[in-house]
Coordinates of C-alpha atoms in Angstrom, one line a residue:
Chain A
T155 CA 23.9 -22.1 27.8
A156 CA 21.3 -21.1 30.1
A157 CA 22.6 -18.7 32.9
E158 CA 19.9 -18.7 35.5
P159 CA 16.6 -20.2 35.2
W160 CA 13.9 -18.1 33.5
P161 CA 12.2 -16.3 37.5
E162 CA 8.5 -15.8 38.2
N163 CA 8.3 -12.8 38.4
A164 CA 9.4 -11.8 34.9
A165 CA 7.0 -8.4 33.8
L166 CA 6.5 -7.2 30.3
Y167 CA 6.1 -3.8 30.3
Q168 CA 3.6 -1.8 27.7
Q169 CA 1.6 1.3 27.9
L170 CA -1.7 1.7 29.2
K171 CA -4.4 -1.0 27.7
D172 CA -7.5 1.1 27.7
E173 CA -6.5 4.5 26.9
Q174 CA -3.4 4.7 25.9
I175 CA -1.6 1.9 23.9
L176 CA -1.5 2.8 20.2
L177 CA -1.9 -0.1 17.3
S178 CA 1.6 -0.8 16.4
D179 CA 2.7 -1.2 19.8
N180 CA -0.3 -2.9 20.8
A181 CA 0.3 -5.7 17.9
S182 CA 4.6 -5.7 18.9
S183 CA 3.5 -6.1 22.4
L184 CA 0.9 -9.0 21.5
A185 CA 3.9 -10.1 19.3
V186 CA 6.1 -10.5 22.5
Q187 CA 3.3 -12.2 24.4
A188 CA 2.3 -14.8 22.0
F189 CA 6.7 -15.8 21.6
L190 CA 6.6 -16.4 24.9
Q191 CA 3.7 -18.2 25.5
M192 CA 5.0 -20.2 23.0
C193 CA 7.8 -21.0 24.6
N194 CA 6.0 -21.8 27.8
L195 CA 8.0 -18.8 29.5
P196 CA 4.9 -17.3 32.2
I197 CA 5.0 -13.3 32.3
R198 CA 2.6 -11.0 33.1
V199 CA 1.7 -7.6 32.1
V200 CA 2.7 -4.4 33.8
C201 CA 0.8 -1.3 32.3
R202 CA 2.4 2.0 32.6
A203 CA 1.6 5.5 31.4
N204 CA 6.0 6.0 31.2
A205 CA 6.9 2.7 29.7
E206 CA 8.0 4.1 26.0
Y207 CA 10.5 6.6 28.5
M208 CA 12.0 3.8 30.6
S209 CA 12.3 1.4 27.8
P210 CA 16.6 1.1 26.9
S211 CA 15.8 1.4 23.2
G212 CA 12.3 3.9 23.7
K213 CA 10.8 1.1 21.8
L214 CA 8.0 -0.9 23.5
P215 CA 7.1 -3.2 25.0
F216 CA 10.0 -4.3 27.5
I217 CA 10.4 -7.3 29.2
H218 CA 12.5 -7.3 32.9
V219 CA 13.5 -10.9 33.8
G220 CA 15.6 -11.0 36.7
N221 CA 18.1 -8.1 36.7
Q222 CA 17.9 -7.5 32.7
V223 CA 16.0 -5.0 30.7
V224 CA 16.0 -6.3 27.0
S225 CA 13.3 -4.5 24.2
E226 CA 11.6 -5.7 21.2
L227 CA 11.2 -8.6 19.9
G228 CA 14.3 -9.0 18.4
P229 CA 16.5 -8.6 21.4
I230 CA 13.8 -11.0 23.0
V231 CA 14.3 -13.8 20.9
Q232 CA 18.0 -13.6 21.3
F233 CA 18.5 -13.5 25.2
V234 CA 15.2 -16.4 25.8
K235 CA 17.3 -18.3 22.6
A236 CA 20.5 -17.8 25.2
K237 CA 18.2 -18.8 28.2
G238 CA 18.2 -22.3 26.6
H239 CA 14.6 -21.9 24.8
S240 CA 14.3 -21.4 21.3
L241 CA 11.1 -22.3 19.1
S242 CA 13.6 -21.9 15.3
D243 CA 16.2 -24.5 16.5
G244 CA 14.4 -27.2 14.2
L245 CA 14.5 -25.4 11.0
D246 CA 17.9 -25.9 8.6
E247 CA 19.6 -23.0 7.3
V248 CA 17.2 -21.9 4.1
Q249 CA 14.5 -22.3 6.1
K250 CA 16.1 -19.5 9.0
A251 CA 17.1 -17.3 6.1
E252 CA 13.2 -17.5 5.2
M253 CA 11.9 -17.1 8.9
K254 CA 13.9 -13.8 8.8
A255 CA 13.5 -12.7 5.5
Y256 CA 9.5 -13.1 6.1
M257 CA 9.7 -11.2 9.8
E258 CA 11.6 -8.1 8.1
L259 CA 8.3 -8.3 5.8
V260 CA 6.1 -7.5 7.8
N261 CA 8.1 -4.8 9.8
N262 CA 9.1 -3.6 6.3
M263 CA 5.7 -3.4 5.6
L264 CA 2.7 -4.3 8.4
L265 CA 4.5 -2.3 11.0
T266 CA 5.5 0.9 8.7
A267 CA 1.8 0.5 7.2
E268 CA 0.2 1.1 11.1
L269 CA 2.5 3.7 11.8
Y270 CA 2.1 6.0 8.4
L271 CA -1.9 5.1 9.1
Q272 CA -1.6 6.5 13.4
W273 CA 0.5 9.0 12.4
C274 CA 0.7 10.5 9.1
D275 CA -3.2 10.5 7.8
D276 CA -4.7 13.8 9.5
A277 CA -8.2 11.9 9.9
T278 CA -7.1 9.2 12.2
V279 CA -4.3 11.1 14.2
E280 CA -7.1 14.1 15.2
E281 CA -9.9 11.6 16.6
I282 CA -7.9 8.8 17.7
T283 CA -3.4 9.0 17.9
H284 CA -3.7 12.2 19.7
P285 CA -6.4 12.0 22.5
R286 CA -4.6 8.8 23.0
Y287 CA -1.3 9.1 23.3
G288 CA -0.7 11.7 25.8
S289 CA -4.4 10.8 27.4
P290 CA -2.0 9.8 30.9
Y291 CA -0.7 14.3 31.0
P292 CA -2.3 16.8 31.9
W293 CA -2.6 19.8 29.2
P294 CA -0.4 21.5 27.3
L295 CA 2.4 18.2 28.1
N296 CA -0.3 15.9 26.3
R297 CA -0.6 18.2 23.4
I298 CA 3.2 19.3 23.2
L299 CA 4.5 15.5 23.6
S300 CA 2.2 13.8 20.6
Y301 CA 3.3 16.6 17.7
Q302 CA 6.8 16.2 19.2
K303 CA 6.4 12.2 18.4
Q304 CA 4.1 12.7 15.3
W305 CA 7.0 15.1 14.1
E306 CA 9.2 11.8 14.6
V307 CA 7.4 9.8 12.8
R308 CA 7.0 11.8 9.6
R309 CA 10.4 11.8 9.3
K310 CA 11.5 8.4 9.3
M311 CA 8.5 8.2 6.8
K312 CA 10.0 11.0 4.4
A313 CA 13.9 9.5 4.9
I314 CA 12.1 5.3 3.9
G315 CA 10.1 7.2 0.8
W316 CA 6.7 6.5 2.5
G317 CA 6.4 10.7 3.0
G318 CA 4.6 11.1 -0.9
K319 CA 2.4 7.9 -0.4
T320 CA -1.3 8.1 -0.3
L321 CA -3.0 6.1 2.8
D322 CA -4.7 4.5 -1.0
Q323 CA -1.5 3.4 -1.5
V324 CA -0.2 2.1 1.9
L325 CA -3.2 0.0 2.1
E326 CA -2.4 -1.4 -1.3
D327 CA 1.0 -1.9 0.5
V328 CA -1.2 -4.0 3.6
D329 CA -3.2 -5.7 0.7
Q330 CA 0.5 -7.1 -0.8
C331 CA 2.1 -8.4 2.4
C332 CA -1.0 -9.7 3.3
Q333 CA -1.5 -11.4 -0.1
A334 CA 2.3 -12.8 0.4
L335 CA 1.7 -14.0 4.7
S336 CA -1.4 -15.5 3.0
Q337 CA 0.3 -17.6 0.0
R338 CA 2.9 -18.4 2.5
L339 CA 1.0 -20.1 5.5
G340 CA -0.8 -21.9 2.5
T341 CA -3.1 -24.5 4.7
Q342 CA -0.1 -25.6 6.7
P343 CA -0.9 -24.6 10.1
Y344 CA 1.9 -22.5 11.4
F345 CA 4.2 -20.9 8.8
F346 CA 7.3 -23.8 9.7
N347 CA 3.9 -26.4 9.4
K348 CA 3.8 -28.3 12.7
Q349 CA 5.7 -26.1 14.9
P350 CA 5.3 -22.4 15.6
T351 CA 7.8 -19.9 15.2
E352 CA 9.0 -16.5 16.8
L353 CA 7.2 -15.7 13.0
D354 CA 3.9 -16.9 14.2
A355 CA 4.5 -15.0 16.9
L356 CA 4.6 -11.8 15.4
V357 CA 2.3 -12.6 12.4
F358 CA -0.4 -12.8 15.0
G359 CA 0.8 -10.1 16.6
H360 CA 0.4 -7.6 14.3
L361 CA -2.6 -9.5 12.4
F362 CA -5.0 -10.3 15.0
T363 CA -4.1 -6.4 16.5
I364 CA -5.4 -5.2 12.7
L365 CA -8.6 -7.3 13.0
T366 CA -9.7 -6.5 16.3
T367 CA -8.8 -2.6 16.8
Q368 CA -11.7 -0.2 16.5
L369 CA -9.8 2.6 13.9
I370 CA -11.6 5.6 12.3
T371 CA -12.9 3.2 8.8
D372 CA -12.5 -0.7 8.6
E373 CA -10.2 -1.0 5.6
L374 CA -7.1 -1.7 6.9
S375 CA -8.9 -5.2 8.9
E376 CA -10.8 -5.6 5.8
K377 CA -7.6 -5.9 4.2
V378 CA -6.8 -9.0 6.3
K379 CA -10.1 -10.4 6.4
N380 CA -10.0 -10.9 2.8
Y381 CA -7.3 -14.0 3.2
S382 CA -9.6 -16.6 5.3
N383 CA -6.3 -18.5 5.7
L384 CA -4.8 -15.9 7.9
T385 CA -7.9 -15.6 10.0
A386 CA -8.0 -19.0 10.5
F387 CA -4.4 -18.7 11.7
C388 CA -5.2 -16.1 14.5
R389 CA -8.1 -17.5 15.9
R390 CA -5.7 -20.8 16.1
I391 CA -3.4 -19.1 17.9
E392 CA -5.5 -17.4 20.0
Q393 CA -7.6 -20.5 21.0
Q394 CA -4.0 -22.6 21.6
Y395 CA -2.3 -19.6 23.5
F396 CA -4.6 -17.3 24.9
G397 CA -8.4 -18.9 25.1
G398 CA -9.1 -20.7 28.3
H399 CA -6.2 -20.0 30.3
D400 CA -6.7 -18.0 33.8
K401 CA -3.2 -17.7 34.5
D402 CA -2.9 -14.4 33.2
S403 CA -5.9 -11.9 33.6
S404 CA -4.7 -9.6 30.7
A405 CA -4.6 -12.7 28.3
T406 CA -8.7 -13.5 28.7
V407 CA -9.2 -10.0 28.2
M408 CA -7.8 -9.8 25.4
A409 CA -9.5 -13.1 24.4
R410 CA -12.8 -12.0 25.7
S411 CA -12.9 -8.5 23.3
A412 CA -11.7 -11.0 20.2
K413 CA -14.6 -13.1 20.3
R414 CA -16.5 -10.2 20.7
S415 CA -15.3 -8.8 17.0
L416 CA -14.1 -11.6 15.3
L417 CA -17.6 -14.1 15.4
R418 CA -19.2 -11.0 14.5
Chain B
M87 CA 4.7 -3.5 -30.9
A88 CA 5.2 -1.2 -27.7
A89 CA 6.3 2.4 -27.1
P90 CA 10.4 3.0 -27.2
M91 CA 11.0 3.4 -23.4
E92 CA 14.2 4.9 -22.1
L93 CA 15.6 4.3 -18.5
S94 CA 17.4 7.4 -17.5
C95 CA 20.0 6.1 -14.5
W96 CA 23.9 6.4 -13.4
G97 CA 26.3 5.2 -15.4
G98 CA 28.7 2.8 -15.1
D99 CA 32.4 1.5 -14.3
W100 CA 34.7 -0.8 -13.4
G101 CA 32.8 -3.4 -15.8
L102 CA 29.1 -2.9 -14.2
P103 CA 26.5 -1.2 -16.2
S104 CA 25.9 1.1 -13.5
L105 CA 27.2 2.1 -9.6
H106 CA 23.5 2.7 -8.8
P107 CA 22.2 -0.1 -6.9
E108 CA 18.6 0.9 -8.0
S109 CA 19.3 2.0 -11.6
L110 CA 21.3 -2.0 -11.3
T111 CA 18.3 -3.2 -10.5
V112 CA 15.9 -2.2 -13.1
M113 CA 18.5 -2.6 -16.1
A114 CA 19.0 -6.2 -14.7
Y115 CA 15.1 -7.1 -15.0
A116 CA 15.0 -4.7 -18.3
K117 CA 17.9 -7.4 -19.5
F118 CA 15.8 -10.8 -18.0
S119 CA 12.7 -9.8 -19.2
G120 CA 13.3 -8.7 -22.6
A121 CA 12.5 -5.2 -22.4
P122 CA 13.5 -2.9 -25.3
L123 CA 14.9 -0.1 -23.2
T124 CA 17.4 2.7 -24.5
V125 CA 19.2 3.4 -21.4
N126 CA 20.4 7.1 -21.5
T127 CA 23.3 8.0 -18.6
I128 CA 23.2 10.6 -16.7
N129 CA 26.2 12.3 -17.7
N130 CA 27.9 16.4 -17.6
S131 CA 24.7 17.5 -20.3
W132 CA 22.5 20.4 -18.9
R133 CA 19.7 17.9 -18.0
A134 CA 20.4 17.6 -14.5
P135 CA 18.9 14.7 -12.9
K136 CA 15.3 16.1 -12.1
G137 CA 14.0 14.2 -9.1
D138 CA 14.5 10.7 -8.8
V139 CA 16.5 8.5 -10.5
P140 CA 16.6 5.9 -12.2
A141 CA 13.2 7.1 -14.4
L142 CA 11.4 5.1 -17.4
I143 CA 9.8 7.8 -19.4
S144 CA 7.3 5.6 -22.2
E145 CA 5.3 8.2 -24.1
D146 CA 4.5 10.6 -21.6
T147 CA 4.6 9.0 -18.6
V148 CA 7.4 9.5 -15.3
V149 CA 7.6 6.2 -13.4
S150 CA 10.0 6.6 -10.7
Q151 CA 11.0 3.7 -8.1
P152 CA 12.3 0.4 -8.8
A153 CA 9.3 -1.0 -7.0
K154 CA 7.0 0.7 -9.9
I155 CA 9.1 0.9 -12.9
L156 CA 8.9 -3.1 -12.4
N157 CA 5.7 -3.2 -12.1
F158 CA 5.0 -0.6 -14.7
L159 CA 7.0 -3.4 -17.5
R160 CA 4.8 -6.2 -16.3
K161 CA 1.8 -4.0 -17.2
Q162 CA 3.6 -3.9 -20.6
K163 CA 3.7 -7.6 -20.6
Y164 CA 7.8 -7.6 -20.0
N165 CA 7.5 -10.3 -17.0
A166 CA 10.6 -12.4 -15.9
D167 CA 8.1 -14.5 -12.6
Y168 CA 6.1 -16.2 -15.4
Q169 CA 7.2 -19.7 -13.6
L170 CA 7.2 -18.8 -10.4
S171 CA 4.3 -20.1 -8.2
A172 CA 2.2 -18.0 -5.7
K173 CA 4.8 -19.2 -2.8
Q174 CA 7.6 -18.4 -4.4
G175 CA 6.3 -14.9 -5.4
A176 CA 5.7 -14.7 -1.9
D177 CA 9.2 -15.2 -0.7
T178 CA 10.4 -12.5 -3.4
L179 CA 8.7 -10.3 -1.3
A180 CA 10.2 -11.3 1.8
Y181 CA 13.9 -11.1 0.6
I182 CA 13.3 -7.6 -1.1
A183 CA 12.4 -6.7 2.9
L184 CA 15.5 -8.4 3.8
L185 CA 17.7 -6.8 1.6
E186 CA 16.3 -3.4 2.3
E187 CA 15.9 -3.9 5.6
K188 CA 19.1 -5.5 6.6
L189 CA 21.5 -4.7 4.1
L190 CA 20.4 -1.2 2.0
P191 CA 22.2 0.5 5.4
A192 CA 25.8 -0.6 4.8
L193 CA 25.9 -0.3 1.1
L194 CA 24.4 3.2 1.8
H195 CA 27.2 3.6 4.8
T196 CA 30.2 1.9 2.4
F197 CA 29.3 4.5 -0.3
W198 CA 27.9 8.3 0.7
I199 CA 29.2 7.7 4.3
E200 CA 32.5 6.1 4.8
A201 CA 35.2 9.2 4.5
E202 CA 37.8 7.8 2.9
N203 CA 35.9 6.0 0.2
Y204 CA 33.5 9.3 0.0
C205 CA 36.2 11.3 -1.3
S206 CA 38.3 9.5 -3.0
V207 CA 35.8 7.9 -5.1
T208 CA 31.9 8.1 -4.9
K209 CA 31.9 12.4 -4.8
P210 CA 34.7 13.0 -7.7
W211 CA 32.9 10.0 -9.7
F212 CA 29.5 11.1 -9.2
A213 CA 30.4 15.1 -9.3
S214 CA 32.0 14.2 -12.8
R215 CA 28.6 12.8 -14.5
I216 CA 27.0 16.1 -13.1
A217 CA 26.7 19.4 -14.9
F218 CA 28.8 22.9 -12.9
P219 CA 27.3 24.3 -10.5
L220 CA 25.2 21.3 -9.8
S221 CA 28.2 19.0 -9.7
L222 CA 29.2 21.2 -6.1
Y223 CA 25.9 20.2 -4.0
L224 CA 24.2 16.9 -5.6
P225 CA 26.8 14.6 -4.2
G226 CA 26.5 15.9 -0.8
K227 CA 23.5 16.1 -1.0
M228 CA 22.7 12.5 -1.8
S229 CA 25.5 11.9 1.2
R230 CA 23.2 13.9 3.9
E231 CA 20.1 11.8 2.9
A232 CA 22.3 8.3 3.2
L233 CA 23.1 10.0 6.6
N234 CA 20.1 10.9 7.5
R235 CA 18.1 8.0 6.2
I236 CA 20.9 4.9 8.6
M237 CA 20.7 7.0 12.0
L238 CA 16.4 7.9 11.6
T239 CA 16.3 4.0 10.9
R240 CA 18.7 3.0 12.7
G241 CA 20.3 5.1 14.6
G242 CA 17.9 4.8 17.7
P243 CA 19.1 4.9 21.8
P244 CA 20.9 3.2 23.1
L245 CA 22.9 3.2 20.2
Y246 CA 24.1 6.9 20.0
S247 CA 27.1 7.8 17.7
L248 CA 27.3 7.2 14.2
T249 CA 30.5 3.8 15.3
E250 CA 28.2 2.1 17.2
V251 CA 25.5 2.3 14.2
E252 CA 28.2 1.5 11.6
A253 CA 28.9 -2.0 14.3
Q254 CA 25.4 -2.8 14.7
I255 CA 25.0 -2.2 10.8
Y256 CA 27.7 -3.9 8.7
R257 CA 26.9 -6.6 11.0
D258 CA 23.4 -7.2 9.6
A259 CA 24.8 -6.8 6.4
K260 CA 27.3 -9.8 7.0
E261 CA 24.4 -11.6 8.4
C262 CA 22.3 -10.8 5.6
L263 CA 25.3 -11.6 2.5
N264 CA 25.2 -15.0 4.6
L265 CA 21.8 -15.9 4.5
L266 CA 21.6 -14.6 0.6
S267 CA 24.8 -17.1 0.3
K268 CA 22.6 -20.0 1.8
R269 CA 19.0 -19.5 0.3
L270 CA 21.3 -19.4 -2.6
G271 CA 22.9 -22.5 -2.6
T272 CA 24.9 -24.1 -5.5
S273 CA 21.6 -23.2 -8.2
Q274 CA 22.3 -20.8 -10.7
F275 CA 19.4 -18.2 -10.0
F276 CA 17.4 -18.0 -6.7
F277 CA 14.3 -19.9 -8.7
G278 CA 15.8 -22.7 -10.3
D279 CA 17.5 -21.8 -13.8
T280 CA 15.5 -18.7 -15.1
P281 CA 16.5 -15.1 -13.4
T282 CA 13.7 -13.8 -11.8
T283 CA 12.7 -10.0 -9.8
L284 CA 14.5 -11.1 -6.9
D285 CA 17.7 -12.1 -9.1
A286 CA 17.6 -8.2 -10.5
F287 CA 17.3 -6.7 -6.9
V288 CA 20.1 -8.8 -5.0
F289 CA 22.3 -8.2 -8.4
G290 CA 21.5 -4.8 -8.3
F291 CA 22.1 -4.7 -4.6
L292 CA 25.4 -6.7 -4.8
A293 CA 26.9 -6.0 -8.1
P294 CA 28.1 -2.4 -6.6
I295 CA 29.4 -4.0 -3.5
Y296 CA 31.2 -6.8 -5.6
K297 CA 33.4 -4.3 -8.5
V298 CA 33.6 -1.2 -7.1
C299 CA 36.7 -0.7 -6.0
F300 CA 37.0 1.7 -2.7
P301 CA 39.7 2.2 -0.2
R302 CA 37.6 0.7 2.9
V303 CA 36.0 -2.8 1.6
Q304 CA 35.1 -4.8 4.6
L305 CA 32.3 -6.2 2.8
Q306 CA 33.8 -6.7 -0.3
E307 CA 35.8 -9.0 1.5
H308 CA 32.7 -10.8 3.0
L309 CA 31.1 -10.9 -0.1
K310 CA 34.4 -12.3 -1.5
Q311 CA 34.2 -14.6 1.1
L312 CA 30.8 -16.2 -0.5
P313 CA 31.9 -17.8 -3.4
N314 CA 28.4 -18.6 -5.3
L315 CA 27.3 -15.3 -4.6
C316 CA 30.5 -13.9 -6.5
R317 CA 29.8 -16.4 -9.1
F318 CA 25.8 -15.2 -9.2
C319 CA 27.4 -11.6 -10.1
D320 CA 29.7 -12.6 -12.8
D321 CA 27.0 -15.0 -14.5
I322 CA 24.6 -12.0 -14.7
L323 CA 27.9 -9.6 -15.8
N324 CA 28.7 -12.0 -18.6
C325 CA 25.1 -13.5 -20.0
Y326 CA 22.6 -10.2 -20.1
F327 CA 26.0 -7.0 -20.3
R328 CA 28.5 -8.3 -22.2
L329 CA 31.0 -6.2 -21.1
T330 CA 34.5 -6.5 -20.6
V331 CA 36.3 -5.4 -17.8
S332 CA 37.6 -2.2 -19.3
G333 CA 33.6 -1.4 -20.0
H334 CA 33.1 -1.6 -23.3
S335 CA 30.8 -3.9 -25.6
P336 CA 32.2 -5.6 -28.4
S337 CA 29.9 -4.8 -31.3
G338 CA 29.7 -8.4 -32.4
Q339 CA 28.1 -9.9 -29.1
D340 CA 25.6 -6.9 -29.7
T341 CA 24.1 -8.5 -32.7
A342 CA 24.1 -12.2 -30.5
D343 CA 22.3 -9.5 -27.7
A344 CA 19.5 -8.2 -30.2
N345 CA 18.9 -12.0 -31.1
L346 CA 18.7 -13.1 -28.1
Q347 CA 16.2 -10.1 -27.2
K348 CA 14.3 -10.4 -29.9
L349 CA 13.6 -14.3 -28.9
T350 CA 13.4 -13.5 -25.3
Q351 CA 9.7 -10.6 -27.1
L352 CA 8.6 -13.6 -29.4
V353 CA 8.6 -16.2 -26.9
N354 CA 7.0 -13.4 -23.8
K355 CA 4.8 -12.5 -26.7
E356 CA 3.4 -16.5 -27.5
S357 CA 2.5 -16.8 -23.9
N358 CA 0.5 -13.7 -24.2
L359 CA -1.6 -15.0 -25.9
I360 CA -1.8 -18.3 -24.5
E361 CA -2.5 -16.7 -21.1
K362 CA -5.1 -13.9 -22.8
M363 CA -7.1 -17.5 -23.3
D364 CA -7.2 -18.5 -19.6
D365 CA -7.1 -15.8 -17.9
N366 CA -7.5 -17.5 -14.6
L367 CA -3.6 -18.6 -14.6
R368 CA -2.4 -15.4 -13.6
K369 CA -4.1 -16.2 -10.3
S370 CA -3.2 -19.1 -9.5
P371 CA 0.3 -20.8 -9.5
Q372 CA 2.1 -19.9 -12.7
H373 CA 1.9 -23.0 -15.1
P374 CA 4.8 -22.7 -17.2
P375 CA 3.2 -21.6 -20.5
R376 CA 7.2 -20.8 -22.0
K377 CA 8.3 -24.2 -22.1
L378 CA 5.3 -25.1 -24.7
T379 CA 6.2 -22.0 -26.6
T380 CA 9.5 -23.0 -26.7
L381 CA 8.7 -26.2 -28.2
K382 CA 6.9 -24.8 -30.8
L383 CA 9.9 -22.8 -32.4
A384 CA 12.2 -25.3 -32.3
A385 CA 9.4 -27.9 -33.8
G386 CA 12.2 -29.0 -36.5
G387 CA 14.6 -30.3 -34.6
E388 CA 12.6 -31.6 -31.3
E389 CA 10.4 -33.8 -34.0
S390 CA 13.4 -35.1 -35.7
S391 CA 14.9 -35.9 -32.3
S392 CA 12.1 -37.6 -30.5
M393 CA 11.3 -39.7 -34.5
N394 CA 14.9 -40.6 -34.1
R395 CA 14.4 -41.3 -30.4
L396 CA 10.6 -43.2 -31.0
S397 CA 12.4 -45.9 -33.9
P398 CA 15.3 -47.3 -32.9

């Protein structure tokens, strides 16, 4: 039952787009934006340097709707469902199980690989992550915050068994995940044929961000480019839900920068 | 003939060949694919478990972690996923991710963190199988690692205390069990009539929950309300492990088991020959070469019955 209708001033909070936000957070934010666009719910993106600390769970993005604050895609999908909007109502029980399993696959492999790359690969950490993560803050706070976060992420990687992996093994895992997604998608427009679901939003968020983010090497985006149906999928969602709409300025900026790199 | 392979893993009880989910997964996969493994369960000898358990030792290579061991077995041509299409292979990966994210935390909690369970069942059992003085240290270390893993992956804000995290992980685990039950439906295995990698992983995670007698059993009670999953575990135990409730395997059924293994190996070898003739089949959705070979092996019976059908 919908408690209140979706307000006009709903906002999505993330870090500063150009200087601060990292690959994994950008992917998560884009996934939520895509999901809300697919549900036809308007949202404006607000960039704040301290977004991570404002979030109730410490993870980004979070949305501020009415007087409620919800973070991360899973809880946001539940929250939107409680308001009466859902993308997966048309699926039967077995399909819903499959959808949840594939969403875990993306979190388990793609998101973890992104975190590994940006916090455990020394070259990327030095050149990209450290400068970006602490950029809104003065020295030495920027370094301290950055090292603290790195220590946290490395602890988690070790606990789940990724501590001993090399970058090549991680890229192998990314390839395996992309292959699975590509095989599951096949020639369909969306993962569950005609209508997009939260799975499509999640996959789009991660793959599009990987394809359009400049890292030290192109190895990560090359893994995704190997699968033409995945790049076509990203282009399709971008055109349908982000391109050609002038209502959200950040979406058009993203569309323009995407066109620059996807069409290269 | 492949070099003899040894699997070093934790032993079993309560009718299970092993209590450890990862060891159980590898053992089940070996049975499904017909790989000849000598199983060495870790016991009181001085050869304490070094590094990861389970570990596969073949000639000079040591492979650890279930995913890598299964990959190794597949490279040795022991492949249980022959008849899967590309999409089914993708589904396998997705469901394994679901198991690791949603079910494993609660499983670890039931074994290693729930105080009554740990003190009365898990610690004494593991300690009795490790040599002194390591038995004083190793179970505690495994428990701490389990707690660490759960708190780091699921214990972020707004859940600050262990009790809040516990409630969440058991909710997730029960939902995961429900999803698995819906996916399995009324089939015998997850992809039809032959067991595959996914069946090995699901069995590895479910069987310890199902069979081990703990004082605190909320997960087991939930599992028992899903009869198709219980039937799934029992079927695999009866067909592939042939252990009676007391845990002893009758010698007569051993030879039947060995024959079944030999037959599966022969079938695998035949399909390998066909596979070598057309390398492309490996990449595209699998055609069922095994069906061709079973026809060939049972040539006498099949032909006579088909001739009977032709001439009424």
